[in-house]
Amino acid sequence: MRYSKEHKLETHARIVKKASVRLREKGAHGIGVADLMKDAGLTHGGFYAHFDSREALVIEAFAYAMDRSTDRWRQLAGQAAPDQRLATIVDSYLSPQHRDNPGHGCAVPALGAEIARESPKTRKVFAAKLDQMIEMMSEQFHGGPSKSARRQAMAALATMMGTIVLARAAGNGELSEELLSAGREAVLGRAAAPKPTASKAEAPKSGARKPTAKKAATKAVSAAKN
């Protein structure tokens, strides 16, 4: 039976969506092609009608998951007041719900360590998607140059993703809750911390010379005589 192009595209998308969930649950090497196809309601033999290799499916699956995370953050930000957007994203990310549901959560803490050991092609795609996450997150940091906002976003994401990894490893008890709380405080506290500024007394104008000790002494003697 010949299927329409639209049917093939729908089937392809279904495989990618199912695979993205299973990969986040089981890891990049925790499930085989046969199982992935079975989850999508297809036979193993139909795999190569949609993908050139298992690597191709893995790349599409984690890219899909990362895009969904970025879209969700953008949606959360759009629903919150400007000064609450970062906190809304962080609270949603560092939550027990996200910790306990890796199959539908962020792909980076679920697959990041494994992707680092994959082929250069896989890592390149992963890096591009991560960069998109960073750019989206940098929009939540205001009051500074874009380079500064980008670095703040990198630090925030590193803290958030590392926190989820540790919280999942610790289970769902008190220690895990403490980790989530500490991660939220670290990200939001860093974002709210005022930047140090030099006072006028501490920061002389450019080009102005400080009085030398000899001149200061001369002025003091002259003032005493008067």
Coordinates of C-alpha atoms in Angstrom, one line a residue:
M1 CA 0.0 0.0 0.0
R2 CA 1.3 3.4 -0.9
Y3 CA 0.9 6.2 1.6
S4 CA 0.6 9.9 0.9
K5 CA 3.4 12.3 1.6
E6 CA 1.4 13.8 4.4
H7 CA 0.9 10.4 6.0
K8 CA 4.6 9.7 5.9
L9 CA 5.4 13.1 7.5
E10 CA 2.8 12.5 10.2
T11 CA 4.3 9.1 10.9
H12 CA 7.8 10.5 10.9
A13 CA 6.8 13.1 13.4
R14 CA 5.1 10.5 15.6
I15 CA 8.3 8.4 15.7
V16 CA 10.4 11.4 16.7
K17 CA 8.0 12.4 19.4
K18 CA 7.8 8.9 20.9
A19 CA 11.5 8.5 20.7
S20 CA 12.2 11.8 22.4
V21 CA 10.2 10.6 25.4
R22 CA 11.8 7.2 25.6
L23 CA 15.3 8.6 25.1
R24 CA 14.8 11.0 28.0
E25 CA 13.5 8.2 30.2
K26 CA 16.0 5.5 29.3
G27 CA 19.0 7.4 27.9
A28 CA 20.5 7.4 24.4
H29 CA 21.6 3.8 24.7
G30 CA 18.9 2.5 26.9
I31 CA 16.5 1.5 24.2
G32 CA 16.9 0.0 20.7
V33 CA 15.4 0.8 17.3
A34 CA 12.9 -2.1 17.5
D35 CA 11.5 -0.8 20.8
L36 CA 11.3 2.8 19.5
M37 CA 9.4 1.7 16.5
K38 CA 7.1 -0.5 18.6
D39 CA 6.3 2.5 20.8
A40 CA 5.3 4.3 17.6
G41 CA 3.1 1.5 16.5
L42 CA 5.4 0.5 13.6
T43 CA 7.6 -2.5 12.7
H44 CA 11.3 -2.5 12.9
G45 CA 11.5 -3.0 9.1
G46 CA 9.9 0.4 8.4
F47 CA 12.6 2.3 10.3
Y48 CA 14.8 3.0 7.3
A49 CA 11.9 4.4 5.3
H50 CA 12.1 7.4 7.7
F51 CA 15.7 7.6 8.9
D52 CA 19.2 6.9 7.4
S53 CA 20.5 5.6 10.7
R54 CA 19.8 5.3 14.4
E55 CA 22.0 8.4 15.0
A56 CA 19.7 10.4 12.7
L57 CA 16.7 9.5 14.9
V58 CA 18.6 10.3 18.1
I59 CA 19.5 13.7 16.7
E60 CA 16.0 14.5 15.7
A61 CA 14.6 13.2 19.0
F62 CA 16.7 15.3 21.3
A63 CA 16.5 18.4 19.0
Y64 CA 12.7 18.0 19.2
A65 CA 12.8 17.8 23.0
M66 CA 15.1 20.9 23.3
D67 CA 12.9 22.9 21.0
R68 CA 9.9 22.0 23.2
S69 CA 11.7 23.2 26.3
T70 CA 12.6 26.5 24.7
D71 CA 9.0 27.0 23.5
R72 CA 7.7 26.2 27.0
W73 CA 10.0 28.8 28.6
R74 CA 8.9 31.4 26.0
Q75 CA 5.2 30.6 26.8
L76 CA 5.8 30.9 30.5
A77 CA 7.6 34.2 30.1
G78 CA 4.8 35.5 27.9
Q79 CA 2.2 34.7 30.6
A80 CA 4.1 36.5 33.4
A81 CA 4.9 40.1 34.3
P82 CA 8.3 41.3 33.0
D83 CA 9.8 41.3 36.4
Q84 CA 8.5 37.8 37.1
R85 CA 9.5 36.0 33.9
L86 CA 12.8 34.6 35.1
A87 CA 11.4 33.4 38.4
T88 CA 8.4 31.8 36.6
I89 CA 10.8 29.8 34.3
V90 CA 13.1 28.9 37.2
D91 CA 10.3 27.8 39.5
S92 CA 8.8 25.6 36.8
Y93 CA 12.1 24.1 35.9
L94 CA 13.4 23.4 39.4
S95 CA 10.2 21.8 40.6
P96 CA 9.3 18.3 41.9
Q97 CA 7.1 17.8 38.8
H98 CA 10.0 18.3 36.4
R99 CA 12.4 16.2 38.6
D100 CA 9.9 13.3 38.6
N101 CA 9.0 13.4 34.9
P102 CA 12.2 13.2 32.9
G103 CA 10.4 11.7 29.8
H104 CA 8.6 15.0 29.3
G105 CA 11.2 17.3 30.7
C106 CA 14.4 19.1 29.5
A107 CA 16.6 16.9 27.4
V108 CA 19.9 18.4 28.6
P109 CA 20.0 16.9 32.1
A110 CA 18.6 13.7 30.8
L111 CA 20.9 13.2 27.8
G112 CA 23.7 15.8 28.1
A113 CA 26.4 13.4 29.5
E114 CA 25.7 10.8 26.8
I115 CA 25.6 13.3 24.0
A116 CA 29.0 14.5 25.0
R117 CA 30.3 11.0 24.0
E118 CA 28.5 10.9 20.7
S119 CA 29.8 11.8 17.2
P120 CA 30.9 15.3 16.3
K121 CA 27.8 15.7 14.2
T122 CA 25.5 14.8 17.1
R123 CA 27.4 17.2 19.4
K124 CA 27.3 20.0 16.8
V125 CA 23.5 19.8 16.6
F126 CA 23.2 19.6 20.4
A127 CA 25.4 22.7 20.8
A128 CA 23.3 24.7 18.3
K129 CA 20.1 23.8 20.2
L130 CA 21.7 24.7 23.5
D131 CA 22.8 28.0 22.1
Q132 CA 19.2 28.7 21.2
M133 CA 18.2 28.0 24.8
I134 CA 20.9 30.4 26.0
E135 CA 19.7 33.1 23.7
M136 CA 16.1 32.7 24.8
M137 CA 17.1 32.7 28.5
S138 CA 19.3 35.8 28.0
E139 CA 16.1 37.8 27.1
Q140 CA 15.1 37.4 30.7
F141 CA 18.1 39.4 32.1
H142 CA 17.6 43.1 31.7
G143 CA 19.7 46.2 32.6
G144 CA 23.0 45.1 31.1
P145 CA 24.7 44.7 27.7
S146 CA 23.7 41.7 25.7
K147 CA 27.1 40.0 26.3
S148 CA 26.5 40.3 30.1
A149 CA 23.0 38.9 29.7
R150 CA 24.3 36.0 27.8
R151 CA 26.8 35.1 30.4
Q152 CA 24.1 35.4 33.1
A153 CA 21.9 33.1 31.1
M154 CA 24.7 30.6 30.7
A155 CA 25.3 30.6 34.5
A156 CA 21.6 30.3 35.2
L157 CA 21.1 27.3 32.8
A158 CA 24.2 25.6 34.1
T159 CA 22.9 25.9 37.7
M160 CA 19.4 24.8 36.8
M161 CA 20.4 21.8 34.8
G162 CA 23.0 20.7 37.3
T163 CA 20.5 21.0 40.1
I164 CA 18.0 18.8 38.2
V165 CA 20.7 16.1 37.7
L166 CA 21.6 16.1 41.4
A167 CA 17.9 16.2 42.6
R168 CA 17.0 13.2 40.4
A169 CA 20.0 11.3 41.6
A170 CA 19.0 12.0 45.2
G171 CA 15.5 10.6 44.7
N172 CA 12.5 12.5 46.0
G173 CA 13.2 12.9 49.6
E174 CA 14.4 15.8 51.8
L175 CA 17.8 16.1 50.3
S176 CA 16.3 16.3 46.8
E177 CA 13.9 19.1 47.9
E178 CA 16.8 21.0 49.5
L179 CA 18.7 20.8 46.2
L180 CA 15.8 22.2 44.3
S181 CA 15.4 25.0 46.8
A182 CA 19.1 25.8 46.8
G183 CA 19.2 25.9 43.0
R184 CA 16.3 28.3 42.8
E185 CA 17.9 30.6 45.4
A186 CA 21.2 30.5 43.5
V187 CA 19.8 31.5 40.2
L188 CA 17.3 34.1 41.4
G189 CA 19.7 35.5 44.0
R190 CA 22.4 36.0 41.5
A191 CA 20.0 37.6 39.1
A192 CA 18.7 40.0 41.8
A193 CA 22.1 40.9 43.2
P194 CA 23.0 44.6 42.5
K195 CA 26.1 45.2 40.5
P196 CA 28.8 47.1 42.5
T197 CA 29.3 50.7 41.4
A198 CA 32.1 52.9 42.3
S199 CA 31.2 56.1 44.2
K200 CA 32.4 59.5 43.0
A201 CA 34.9 59.6 45.9
E202 CA 36.3 56.2 45.0
A203 CA 36.3 56.8 41.2
P204 CA 38.1 60.0 40.3
K205 CA 37.3 61.5 36.9
S206 CA 39.4 60.3 34.0
G207 CA 42.4 62.6 33.4
A208 CA 42.2 64.2 36.9
R209 CA 45.5 64.0 38.8
K210 CA 45.6 63.2 42.5
P211 CA 47.4 65.9 44.6
T212 CA 50.9 64.8 45.5
A213 CA 52.0 64.5 49.1
K214 CA 54.4 67.5 48.7
K215 CA 51.6 69.7 47.3
A216 CA 49.2 68.7 50.1
A217 CA 51.8 69.4 52.7
T218 CA 52.5 72.9 51.2
K219 CA 48.7 73.7 51.2
A220 CA 48.4 72.6 54.8
V221 CA 51.3 74.8 56.0
S222 CA 49.9 77.8 54.0
A223 CA 46.5 77.3 55.6
A224 CA 48.1 77.2 59.1
K225 CA 49.9 80.5 58.5
N226 CA 46.7 82.2 57.4

